[in-house]
Amino acid sequence: MGAQIRVYRQKISSTTSMRKIFKAMELIATSRIGKARARVAASLPYANAITRAVSAVASQSEIDHPLVTEPEQIRRAAVLVITSDRGLAGSYSATVLKQAEGLIELLHEEGKEVKTYVMGRKAQAYFDFRNRPFERAWTGNTDAPVFEVAREVGAALLEDFATAYEEGGVDEIHVVYTRFKSMVTQEPTVIRLLPLEVVEEQAASESDLLPLYEFEPEAEQVLDALLPRYIESRIFAAMLQAAASELAARQRAMKSAGDNATDLIKKYTRLRNTARQAEITQELSEIVAGADALNAS
């Protein structure tokens, strides 16, 4: 009986230590989520401005540019999957990977080859474990994105897009990430970056119409200059959305884990007290039985 009490004490001690870790991680995620949401909001004006500029060039000019023209046949697609570097964020990375698998399966059904690019150690480990190849991986800062990484990713994807199919190039580019909607809701999202599908992060009002531009130099040269920056801004916006979603998911997961740890401590405490009471009752019974035996002799 004493051994059982020691087991419960050890469980209470270890669960209490784990609860402290969960609480610390919850507080860290809570303190960082505000900054992450502020970065998402701060990125919107630039992203919307460059989106409108690209929209103006693409819609007001009759140009045949490979970045805005749908190819006759799409034979190979690139898919960028954005997950997290660390775990303890509930089903955050698993949900993104499930969405990516659905996209890859759909592309294969359409007869397209797929080149995969991954961001985050969780995605890298997922493909490594299954011995599935990927072109490149970027890790180390998924919860605090930096623009230099977005620029590097954009350059790699644009280089592949500009390369001929026969030389290993791609005909379209997709991005799979998690869109931050609220502290409770984060939505796995798929967007097609190229060929260009211009999508603003915020809906424009009816009176917010595209202005008429005169292009100097030619529209093709303007598009050549704008599109790399547009791709970089879209990738960076996706990284910021994913970072805010990751922190929100981690905060929620750690709070749930802390609550579960508290419930376990209460359960183990009751079981320990029950075992202690049984031990006391057994000792009293033995004392009474011994006293009766002495009286009888």
PDB file of C-alpha atoms in Angstrom:
ATOM      1  CA  MET A   1       0.000   0.000   0.000  1.00  0.00           C
ATOM      2  CA  GLY A   2       2.856   2.382   0.802  1.00  0.00           C
ATOM      3  CA  ALA A   3       4.368   1.698  -2.626  1.00  0.00           C
ATOM      4  CA  GLN A   4       1.080   2.714  -4.247  1.00  0.00           C
ATOM      5  CA  ILE A   5       1.086   6.002  -2.356  1.00  0.00           C
ATOM      6  CA  ARG A   6       4.650   6.688  -3.534  1.00  0.00           C
ATOM      7  CA  VAL A   7       3.583   6.060  -7.154  1.00  0.00           C
ATOM      8  CA  TYR A   8       0.760   8.587  -6.853  1.00  0.00           C
ATOM      9  CA  ARG A   9       3.096  11.125  -5.255  1.00  0.00           C
ATOM     10  CA  GLN A  10       5.557  10.733  -8.146  1.00  0.00           C
ATOM     11  CA  LYS A  11       2.750  11.164 -10.677  1.00  0.00           C
ATOM     12  CA  ILE A  12       1.505  14.293  -8.902  1.00  0.00           C
ATOM     13  CA  SER A  13       5.029  15.718  -8.836  1.00  0.00           C
ATOM     14  CA  SER A  14       5.742  15.031 -12.526  1.00  0.00           C
ATOM     15  CA  THR A  15       2.337  16.311 -13.652  1.00  0.00           C
ATOM     16  CA  THR A  16       2.818  19.484 -11.606  1.00  0.00           C
ATOM     17  CA  SER A  17       6.171  20.085 -13.306  1.00  0.00           C
ATOM     18  CA  MET A  18       4.589  19.554 -16.717  1.00  0.00           C
ATOM     19  CA  ARG A  19       1.786  21.963 -15.840  1.00  0.00           C
ATOM     20  CA  LYS A  20       4.349  24.653 -15.075  1.00  0.00           C
ATOM     21  CA  ILE A  21       5.930  24.125 -18.511  1.00  0.00           C
ATOM     22  CA  PHE A  22       2.531  24.290 -20.214  1.00  0.00           C
ATOM     23  CA  LYS A  23       1.662  27.479 -18.340  1.00  0.00           C
ATOM     24  CA  ALA A  24       4.990  29.090 -19.269  1.00  0.00           C
ATOM     25  CA  MET A  25       4.535  28.220 -22.949  1.00  0.00           C
ATOM     26  CA  GLU A  26       0.969  29.507 -22.869  1.00  0.00           C
ATOM     27  CA  LEU A  27       2.149  32.845 -21.417  1.00  0.00           C
ATOM     28  CA  ILE A  28       4.931  33.121 -24.009  1.00  0.00           C
ATOM     29  CA  ALA A  29       2.521  32.461 -26.876  1.00  0.00           C
ATOM     30  CA  THR A  30       0.008  34.915 -25.407  1.00  0.00           C
ATOM     31  CA  SER A  31       2.646  37.641 -25.114  1.00  0.00           C
ATOM     32  CA  ARG A  32       3.814  37.125 -28.716  1.00  0.00           C
ATOM     33  CA  ILE A  33       0.446  36.776 -30.435  1.00  0.00           C
ATOM     34  CA  GLY A  34      -0.257  40.499 -30.098  1.00  0.00           C
ATOM     35  CA  LYS A  35       2.933  41.414 -31.942  1.00  0.00           C
ATOM     36  CA  ALA A  36       2.237  38.789 -34.616  1.00  0.00           C
ATOM     37  CA  ARG A  37      -1.253  40.167 -35.226  1.00  0.00           C
ATOM     38  CA  ALA A  38       0.143  43.692 -35.399  1.00  0.00           C
ATOM     39  CA  ARG A  39       2.655  42.576 -38.048  1.00  0.00           C
ATOM     40  CA  VAL A  40      -0.166  41.028 -40.082  1.00  0.00           C
ATOM     41  CA  ALA A  41      -2.141  44.282 -39.912  1.00  0.00           C
ATOM     42  CA  ALA A  42       0.946  46.369 -40.753  1.00  0.00           C
ATOM     43  CA  SER A  43       1.680  44.285 -43.853  1.00  0.00           C
ATOM     44  CA  LEU A  44      -1.761  44.811 -45.386  1.00  0.00           C
ATOM     45  CA  PRO A  45      -1.366  48.399 -46.728  1.00  0.00           C
ATOM     46  CA  TYR A  46       1.752  47.545 -48.751  1.00  0.00           C
ATOM     47  CA  ALA A  47       0.335  44.207 -49.909  1.00  0.00           C
ATOM     48  CA  ASN A  48      -2.906  45.860 -51.032  1.00  0.00           C
ATOM     49  CA  ALA A  49      -1.101  48.756 -52.732  1.00  0.00           C
ATOM     50  CA  ILE A  50       1.183  46.524 -54.791  1.00  0.00           C
ATOM     51  CA  THR A  51      -1.768  44.225 -55.548  1.00  0.00           C
ATOM     52  CA  ARG A  52      -3.688  47.178 -56.966  1.00  0.00           C
ATOM     53  CA  ALA A  53      -0.690  48.256 -59.016  1.00  0.00           C
ATOM     54  CA  VAL A  54      -0.270  44.770 -60.507  1.00  0.00           C
ATOM     55  CA  SER A  55      -4.037  44.590 -61.093  1.00  0.00           C
ATOM     56  CA  ALA A  56      -3.908  47.865 -62.996  1.00  0.00           C
ATOM     57  CA  VAL A  57      -1.081  46.689 -65.247  1.00  0.00           C
ATOM     58  CA  ALA A  58      -2.627  43.275 -65.865  1.00  0.00           C
ATOM     59  CA  SER A  59      -6.202  44.472 -66.469  1.00  0.00           C
ATOM     60  CA  GLN A  60      -5.657  47.753 -68.336  1.00  0.00           C
ATOM     61  CA  SER A  61      -2.956  46.556 -70.682  1.00  0.00           C
ATOM     62  CA  GLU A  62      -3.327  44.018 -73.444  1.00  0.00           C
ATOM     63  CA  ILE A  63      -0.056  42.243 -72.893  1.00  0.00           C
ATOM     64  CA  ASP A  64       1.079  38.692 -73.411  1.00  0.00           C
ATOM     65  CA  HIS A  65       3.258  38.176 -70.365  1.00  0.00           C
ATOM     66  CA  PRO A  66       4.082  34.648 -69.073  1.00  0.00           C
ATOM     67  CA  LEU A  67       3.365  35.655 -65.486  1.00  0.00           C
ATOM     68  CA  VAL A  68      -0.240  36.676 -66.203  1.00  0.00           C
ATOM     69  CA  THR A  69      -1.071  34.412 -69.160  1.00  0.00           C
ATOM     70  CA  GLU A  70      -2.554  30.971 -68.563  1.00  0.00           C
ATOM     71  CA  PRO A  71      -0.408  28.388 -70.398  1.00  0.00           C
ATOM     72  CA  GLU A  72      -2.090  26.084 -72.891  1.00  0.00           C
ATOM     73  CA  GLN A  73      -0.952  23.031 -70.919  1.00  0.00           C
ATOM     74  CA  ILE A  74       0.144  22.870 -67.274  1.00  0.00           C
ATOM     75  CA  ARG A  75       2.459  19.896 -66.907  1.00  0.00           C
ATOM     76  CA  ARG A  76       4.299  20.591 -63.648  1.00  0.00           C
ATOM     77  CA  ALA A  77       3.290  22.588 -60.554  1.00  0.00           C
ATOM     78  CA  ALA A  78       5.258  23.839 -57.568  1.00  0.00           C
ATOM     79  CA  VAL A  79       3.679  23.620 -54.110  1.00  0.00           C
ATOM     80  CA  LEU A  80       5.057  25.607 -51.152  1.00  0.00           C
ATOM     81  CA  VAL A  81       3.899  24.175 -47.791  1.00  0.00           C
ATOM     82  CA  ILE A  82       4.220  26.450 -44.737  1.00  0.00           C
ATOM     83  CA  THR A  83       4.149  24.704 -41.336  1.00  0.00           C
ATOM     84  CA  SER A  84       5.862  25.300 -37.985  1.00  0.00           C
ATOM     85  CA  ASP A  85       9.356  24.584 -36.686  1.00  0.00           C
ATOM     86  CA  ARG A  86       8.141  23.385 -33.296  1.00  0.00           C
ATOM     87  CA  GLY A  87       5.350  21.212 -32.000  1.00  0.00           C
ATOM     88  CA  LEU A  88       3.046  21.669 -29.007  1.00  0.00           C
ATOM     89  CA  ALA A  89       0.618  23.620 -31.194  1.00  0.00           C
ATOM     90  CA  GLY A  90      -2.206  21.111 -31.380  1.00  0.00           C
ATOM     91  CA  SER A  91      -3.154  20.033 -34.893  1.00  0.00           C
ATOM     92  CA  TYR A  92      -1.772  23.196 -36.535  1.00  0.00           C
ATOM     93  CA  SER A  93       0.906  21.570 -38.723  1.00  0.00           C
ATOM     94  CA  ALA A  94      -1.070  18.369 -39.275  1.00  0.00           C
ATOM     95  CA  THR A  95      -4.006  20.344 -40.686  1.00  0.00           C
ATOM     96  CA  VAL A  96      -1.763  22.236 -43.124  1.00  0.00           C
ATOM     97  CA  LEU A  97      -0.084  19.017 -44.245  1.00  0.00           C
ATOM     98  CA  LYS A  98      -3.480  17.379 -44.780  1.00  0.00           C
ATOM     99  CA  GLN A  99      -4.516  20.338 -46.949  1.00  0.00           C
ATOM    100  CA  ALA A 100      -1.249  20.075 -48.890  1.00  0.00           C
ATOM    101  CA  GLU A 101      -1.744  16.338 -49.441  1.00  0.00           C
ATOM    102  CA  GLY A 102      -5.213  17.024 -50.810  1.00  0.00           C
ATOM    103  CA  LEU A 103      -3.812  19.611 -53.232  1.00  0.00           C
ATOM    104  CA  ILE A 104      -0.975  17.323 -54.363  1.00  0.00           C
ATOM    105  CA  GLU A 105      -3.427  14.465 -54.929  1.00  0.00           C
ATOM    106  CA  LEU A 106      -5.693  16.769 -56.967  1.00  0.00           C
ATOM    107  CA  LEU A 107      -2.773  17.949 -59.107  1.00  0.00           C
ATOM    108  CA  HIS A 108      -1.728  14.348 -59.747  1.00  0.00           C
ATOM    109  CA  GLU A 109      -5.284  13.468 -60.765  1.00  0.00           C
ATOM    110  CA  GLU A 110      -5.114  16.321 -63.288  1.00  0.00           C
ATOM    111  CA  GLY A 111      -2.005  14.727 -64.765  1.00  0.00           C
ATOM    112  CA  LYS A 112       0.461  17.270 -63.378  1.00  0.00           C
ATOM    113  CA  GLU A 113       3.848  16.580 -61.868  1.00  0.00           C
ATOM    114  CA  VAL A 114       4.498  18.235 -58.505  1.00  0.00           C
ATOM    115  CA  LYS A 115       7.641  19.840 -57.116  1.00  0.00           C
ATOM    116  CA  THR A 116       7.353  20.429 -53.371  1.00  0.00           C
ATOM    117  CA  TYR A 117       8.972  23.195 -51.355  1.00  0.00           C
ATOM    118  CA  VAL A 118       8.624  23.151 -47.570  1.00  0.00           C
ATOM    119  CA  MET A 119       8.903  25.744 -44.838  1.00  0.00           C
ATOM    120  CA  GLY A 120       9.161  24.603 -41.229  1.00  0.00           C
ATOM    121  CA  ARG A 121      10.788  21.566 -39.619  1.00  0.00           C
ATOM    122  CA  LYS A 122       7.436  19.798 -39.238  1.00  0.00           C
ATOM    123  CA  ALA A 123       6.900  19.704 -43.009  1.00  0.00           C
ATOM    124  CA  GLN A 124      10.514  18.694 -43.591  1.00  0.00           C
ATOM    125  CA  ALA A 125      10.238  15.853 -41.068  1.00  0.00           C
ATOM    126  CA  TYR A 126       6.912  14.771 -42.586  1.00  0.00           C
ATOM    127  CA  PHE A 127       8.369  14.306 -46.067  1.00  0.00           C
ATOM    128  CA  ASP A 128      11.680  12.892 -44.796  1.00  0.00           C
ATOM    129  CA  PHE A 129       9.899  10.244 -42.710  1.00  0.00           C
ATOM    130  CA  ARG A 130       7.938   9.089 -45.768  1.00  0.00           C
ATOM    131  CA  ASN A 131      11.020   9.192 -48.046  1.00  0.00           C
ATOM    132  CA  ARG A 132       9.275  11.680 -50.306  1.00  0.00           C
ATOM    133  CA  PRO A 133      11.534  14.176 -52.100  1.00  0.00           C
ATOM    134  CA  PHE A 134      11.239  17.951 -51.908  1.00  0.00           C
ATOM    135  CA  GLU A 135      13.227  20.611 -53.710  1.00  0.00           C
ATOM    136  CA  ARG A 136      14.192  22.960 -50.871  1.00  0.00           C
ATOM    137  CA  ALA A 137      13.415  23.570 -47.212  1.00  0.00           C
ATOM    138  CA  TRP A 138      13.487  26.754 -45.141  1.00  0.00           C
ATOM    139  CA  THR A 139      13.484  26.373 -41.356  1.00  0.00           C
ATOM    140  CA  GLY A 140      14.273  28.308 -38.221  1.00  0.00           C
ATOM    141  CA  ASN A 141      11.911  31.279 -38.042  1.00  0.00           C
ATOM    142  CA  THR A 142       8.343  30.195 -38.736  1.00  0.00           C
ATOM    143  CA  ASP A 143       6.976  31.906 -35.596  1.00  0.00           C
ATOM    144  CA  ALA A 144       8.900  35.147 -36.302  1.00  0.00           C
ATOM    145  CA  PRO A 145       9.149  35.530 -40.105  1.00  0.00           C
ATOM    146  CA  VAL A 146      11.735  37.798 -41.718  1.00  0.00           C
ATOM    147  CA  PHE A 147      11.359  39.357 -45.150  1.00  0.00           C
ATOM    148  CA  GLU A 148      14.759  38.112 -46.330  1.00  0.00           C
ATOM    149  CA  VAL A 149      13.440  34.533 -46.227  1.00  0.00           C
ATOM    150  CA  ALA A 150      10.334  35.536 -48.197  1.00  0.00           C
ATOM    151  CA  ARG A 151      12.595  37.175 -50.779  1.00  0.00           C
ATOM    152  CA  GLU A 152      14.720  34.015 -51.021  1.00  0.00           C
ATOM    153  CA  VAL A 153      11.650  31.804 -51.381  1.00  0.00           C
ATOM    154  CA  GLY A 154      10.159  34.108 -54.007  1.00  0.00           C
ATOM    155  CA  ALA A 155      13.402  34.151 -56.000  1.00  0.00           C
ATOM    156  CA  ALA A 156      13.596  30.332 -55.967  1.00  0.00           C
ATOM    157  CA  LEU A 157       9.993  29.935 -57.104  1.00  0.00           C
ATOM    158  CA  LEU A 158      10.272  32.595 -59.810  1.00  0.00           C
ATOM    159  CA  GLU A 159      13.463  30.976 -61.093  1.00  0.00           C
ATOM    160  CA  ASP A 160      11.650  27.666 -61.428  1.00  0.00           C
ATOM    161  CA  PHE A 161       8.698  29.390 -63.097  1.00  0.00           C
ATOM    162  CA  ALA A 162      10.980  31.068 -65.622  1.00  0.00           C
ATOM    163  CA  THR A 163      12.705  27.762 -66.465  1.00  0.00           C
ATOM    164  CA  ALA A 164      11.407  25.668 -69.330  1.00  0.00           C
ATOM    165  CA  TYR A 165       9.510  22.480 -68.517  1.00  0.00           C
ATOM    166  CA  GLU A 166      12.115  20.364 -70.307  1.00  0.00           C
ATOM    167  CA  GLU A 167      14.789  21.780 -67.995  1.00  0.00           C
ATOM    168  CA  GLY A 168      12.827  21.072 -64.801  1.00  0.00           C
ATOM    169  CA  GLY A 169      10.749  24.253 -64.623  1.00  0.00           C
ATOM    170  CA  VAL A 170       7.151  24.605 -63.454  1.00  0.00           C
ATOM    171  CA  ASP A 171       4.026  26.044 -65.092  1.00  0.00           C
ATOM    172  CA  GLU A 172       2.205  27.172 -61.937  1.00  0.00           C
ATOM    173  CA  ILE A 173       2.920  27.851 -58.260  1.00  0.00           C
ATOM    174  CA  HIS A 174       0.675  27.155 -55.270  1.00  0.00           C
ATOM    175  CA  VAL A 175       1.099  28.083 -51.593  1.00  0.00           C
ATOM    176  CA  VAL A 176      -0.493  26.174 -48.697  1.00  0.00           C
ATOM    177  CA  TYR A 177      -0.595  28.033 -45.379  1.00  0.00           C
ATOM    178  CA  THR A 178      -2.902  28.847 -42.455  1.00  0.00           C
ATOM    179  CA  ARG A 179      -4.907  32.067 -42.593  1.00  0.00           C
ATOM    180  CA  PHE A 180      -5.406  33.800 -39.243  1.00  0.00           C
ATOM    181  CA  LYS A 181      -9.040  34.805 -38.804  1.00  0.00           C
ATOM    182  CA  SER A 182      -9.319  35.074 -35.019  1.00  0.00           C
ATOM    183  CA  MET A 183      -7.815  33.678 -31.836  1.00  0.00           C
ATOM    184  CA  VAL A 184     -10.269  30.789 -32.128  1.00  0.00           C
ATOM    185  CA  THR A 185     -10.326  30.243 -35.886  1.00  0.00           C
ATOM    186  CA  GLN A 186      -7.351  29.579 -38.160  1.00  0.00           C
ATOM    187  CA  GLU A 187      -8.148  28.310 -41.640  1.00  0.00           C
ATOM    188  CA  PRO A 188      -5.879  26.175 -43.882  1.00  0.00           C
ATOM    189  CA  THR A 189      -5.742  27.994 -47.223  1.00  0.00           C
ATOM    190  CA  VAL A 190      -4.476  27.274 -50.740  1.00  0.00           C
ATOM    191  CA  ILE A 191      -3.656  30.121 -53.136  1.00  0.00           C
ATOM    192  CA  ARG A 192      -2.229  30.036 -56.632  1.00  0.00           C
ATOM    193  CA  LEU A 193       0.536  32.609 -57.010  1.00  0.00           C
ATOM    194  CA  LEU A 194       1.369  32.077 -60.672  1.00  0.00           C
ATOM    195  CA  PRO A 195       0.010  32.385 -63.284  1.00  0.00           C
ATOM    196  CA  LEU A 196      -1.217  35.507 -61.604  1.00  0.00           C
ATOM    197  CA  GLU A 197      -4.490  35.453 -59.707  1.00  0.00           C
ATOM    198  CA  VAL A 198      -4.664  38.885 -58.128  1.00  0.00           C
ATOM    199  CA  VAL A 199      -6.295  38.677 -54.699  1.00  0.00           C
ATOM    200  CA  GLU A 200      -6.277  41.501 -52.168  1.00  0.00           C
ATOM    201  CA  GLU A 201      -6.050  40.709 -48.457  1.00  0.00           C
ATOM    202  CA  GLN A 202      -8.929  43.135 -47.758  1.00  0.00           C
ATOM    203  CA  ALA A 203     -11.992  43.651 -49.923  1.00  0.00           C
ATOM    204  CA  ALA A 204     -12.196  47.020 -51.603  1.00  0.00           C
ATOM    205  CA  SER A 205     -15.263  49.208 -51.323  1.00  0.00           C
ATOM    206  CA  GLU A 206     -17.479  49.933 -54.329  1.00  0.00           C
ATOM    207  CA  SER A 207     -16.053  53.446 -54.663  1.00  0.00           C
ATOM    208  CA  ASP A 208     -12.458  52.202 -54.417  1.00  0.00           C
ATOM    209  CA  LEU A 209     -11.963  51.674 -58.135  1.00  0.00           C
ATOM    210  CA  LEU A 210      -8.701  51.080 -59.940  1.00  0.00           C
ATOM    211  CA  PRO A 211      -7.252  54.310 -61.357  1.00  0.00           C
ATOM    212  CA  LEU A 212      -6.236  54.647 -64.975  1.00  0.00           C
ATOM    213  CA  TYR A 213      -2.466  54.593 -65.422  1.00  0.00           C
ATOM    214  CA  GLU A 214      -0.148  55.579 -68.214  1.00  0.00           C
ATOM    215  CA  PHE A 215       2.885  53.316 -68.121  1.00  0.00           C
ATOM    216  CA  GLU A 216       6.419  54.567 -68.575  1.00  0.00           C
ATOM    217  CA  PRO A 217       8.260  52.516 -69.757  1.00  0.00           C
ATOM    218  CA  GLU A 218       6.131  49.833 -71.433  1.00  0.00           C
ATOM    219  CA  ALA A 219       3.638  47.756 -69.447  1.00  0.00           C
ATOM    220  CA  GLU A 220       5.741  44.607 -69.888  1.00  0.00           C
ATOM    221  CA  GLN A 221       8.721  46.274 -68.227  1.00  0.00           C
ATOM    222  CA  VAL A 222       6.536  47.590 -65.416  1.00  0.00           C
ATOM    223  CA  LEU A 223       5.175  44.075 -64.878  1.00  0.00           C
ATOM    224  CA  ASP A 224       8.701  42.624 -64.876  1.00  0.00           C
ATOM    225  CA  ALA A 225       9.607  45.060 -62.072  1.00  0.00           C
ATOM    226  CA  LEU A 226       6.398  44.722 -60.058  1.00  0.00           C
ATOM    227  CA  LEU A 227       5.755  40.991 -60.099  1.00  0.00           C
ATOM    228  CA  PRO A 228       8.819  39.843 -58.107  1.00  0.00           C
ATOM    229  CA  ARG A 229       7.877  42.321 -55.383  1.00  0.00           C
ATOM    230  CA  TYR A 230       4.274  41.204 -55.567  1.00  0.00           C
ATOM    231  CA  ILE A 231       5.267  37.539 -55.143  1.00  0.00           C
ATOM    232  CA  GLU A 232       7.566  38.416 -52.234  1.00  0.00           C
ATOM    233  CA  SER A 233       4.809  40.398 -50.517  1.00  0.00           C
ATOM    234  CA  ARG A 234       2.273  37.576 -50.973  1.00  0.00           C
ATOM    235  CA  ILE A 235       4.685  34.971 -49.586  1.00  0.00           C
ATOM    236  CA  PHE A 236       5.632  37.206 -46.669  1.00  0.00           C
ATOM    237  CA  ALA A 237       1.950  37.892 -45.932  1.00  0.00           C
ATOM    238  CA  ALA A 238       1.320  34.127 -45.908  1.00  0.00           C
ATOM    239  CA  MET A 239       4.277  33.641 -43.540  1.00  0.00           C
ATOM    240  CA  LEU A 240       2.924  36.331 -41.173  1.00  0.00           C
ATOM    241  CA  GLN A 241      -0.556  34.811 -41.239  1.00  0.00           C
ATOM    242  CA  ALA A 242       0.930  31.379 -40.544  1.00  0.00           C
ATOM    243  CA  ALA A 243       3.027  32.715 -37.647  1.00  0.00           C
ATOM    244  CA  ALA A 244      -0.004  34.333 -35.985  1.00  0.00           C
ATOM    245  CA  SER A 245      -1.986  31.121 -36.508  1.00  0.00           C
ATOM    246  CA  GLU A 246       0.813  29.014 -35.024  1.00  0.00           C
ATOM    247  CA  LEU A 247       1.029  31.153 -31.884  1.00  0.00           C
ATOM    248  CA  ALA A 248      -2.757  31.162 -31.455  1.00  0.00           C
ATOM    249  CA  ALA A 249      -2.865  27.377 -31.866  1.00  0.00           C
ATOM    250  CA  ARG A 250       0.001  26.929 -29.386  1.00  0.00           C
ATOM    251  CA  GLN A 251      -1.631  29.223 -26.826  1.00  0.00           C
ATOM    252  CA  ARG A 252      -4.886  27.279 -27.097  1.00  0.00           C
ATOM    253  CA  ALA A 253      -3.150  23.883 -26.985  1.00  0.00           C
ATOM    254  CA  MET A 254      -1.050  24.808 -23.941  1.00  0.00           C
ATOM    255  CA  LYS A 255      -4.085  26.118 -22.071  1.00  0.00           C
ATOM    256  CA  SER A 256      -5.920  22.869 -22.783  1.00  0.00           C
ATOM    257  CA  ALA A 257      -2.871  20.825 -21.706  1.00  0.00           C
ATOM    258  CA  GLY A 258      -2.586  22.848 -18.483  1.00  0.00           C
ATOM    259  CA  ASP A 259      -6.264  22.301 -17.701  1.00  0.00           C
ATOM    260  CA  ASN A 260      -5.885  18.569 -18.334  1.00  0.00           C
ATOM    261  CA  ALA A 261      -2.821  18.486 -16.068  1.00  0.00           C
ATOM    262  CA  THR A 262      -4.833  20.160 -13.306  1.00  0.00           C
ATOM    263  CA  ASP A 263      -7.568  17.541 -13.675  1.00  0.00           C
ATOM    264  CA  LEU A 264      -4.966  14.753 -13.512  1.00  0.00           C
ATOM    265  CA  ILE A 265      -3.435  16.217 -10.347  1.00  0.00           C
ATOM    266  CA  LYS A 266      -6.880  16.278  -8.720  1.00  0.00           C
ATOM    267  CA  LYS A 267      -7.476  12.684  -9.788  1.00  0.00           C
ATOM    268  CA  TYR A 268      -4.106  11.443  -8.501  1.00  0.00           C
ATOM    269  CA  THR A 269      -4.601  13.368  -5.251  1.00  0.00           C
ATOM    270  CA  ARG A 270      -7.946  11.643  -4.655  1.00  0.00           C
ATOM    271  CA  LEU A 271      -6.414   8.254  -5.422  1.00  0.00           C
ATOM    272  CA  ARG A 272      -3.479   8.966  -3.093  1.00  0.00           C
ATOM    273  CA  ASN A 273      -5.815  10.019  -0.294  1.00  0.00           C
ATOM    274  CA  THR A 274      -7.948   6.918  -0.854  1.00  0.00           C
ATOM    275  CA  ALA A 275      -4.854   4.711  -0.715  1.00  0.00           C
ATOM    276  CA  ARG A 276      -3.650   6.476   2.440  1.00  0.00           C
ATOM    277  CA  GLN A 277      -7.067   6.058   4.093  1.00  0.00           C
ATOM    278  CA  ALA A 278      -7.087   2.365   3.157  1.00  0.00           C
ATOM    279  CA  GLU A 279      -3.615   1.990   4.639  1.00  0.00           C
ATOM    280  CA  ILE A 280      -4.688   3.674   7.888  1.00  0.00           C
ATOM    281  CA  THR A 281      -7.826   1.529   8.049  1.00  0.00           C
ATOM    282  CA  GLN A 282      -5.756  -1.631   7.524  1.00  0.00           C
ATOM    283  CA  GLU A 283      -3.301  -0.623  10.267  1.00  0.00           C
ATOM    284  CA  LEU A 284      -6.169   0.057  12.695  1.00  0.00           C
ATOM    285  CA  SER A 285      -7.740  -3.295  11.826  1.00  0.00           C
ATOM    286  CA  GLU A 286      -4.438  -5.053  12.512  1.00  0.00           C
ATOM    287  CA  ILE A 287      -4.047  -3.249  15.853  1.00  0.00           C
ATOM    288  CA  VAL A 288      -7.598  -4.164  16.913  1.00  0.00           C
ATOM    289  CA  ALA A 289      -7.105  -7.751  15.786  1.00  0.00           C
ATOM    290  CA  GLY A 290      -3.852  -7.966  17.756  1.00  0.00           C
ATOM    291  CA  ALA A 291      -5.475  -6.528  20.859  1.00  0.00           C
ATOM    292  CA  ASP A 292      -8.375  -9.016  20.595  1.00  0.00           C
ATOM    293  CA  ALA A 293      -5.900 -11.862  20.218  1.00  0.00           C
ATOM    294  CA  LEU A 294      -4.043 -10.765  23.382  1.00  0.00           C
ATOM    295  CA  ASN A 295      -7.291 -10.459  25.348  1.00  0.00           C
ATOM    296  CA  ALA A 296      -8.394 -13.890  24.195  1.00  0.00           C
ATOM    297  CA  SER A 297      -5.101 -15.469  25.329  1.00  0.00           C
TER     298      SER A 297
END
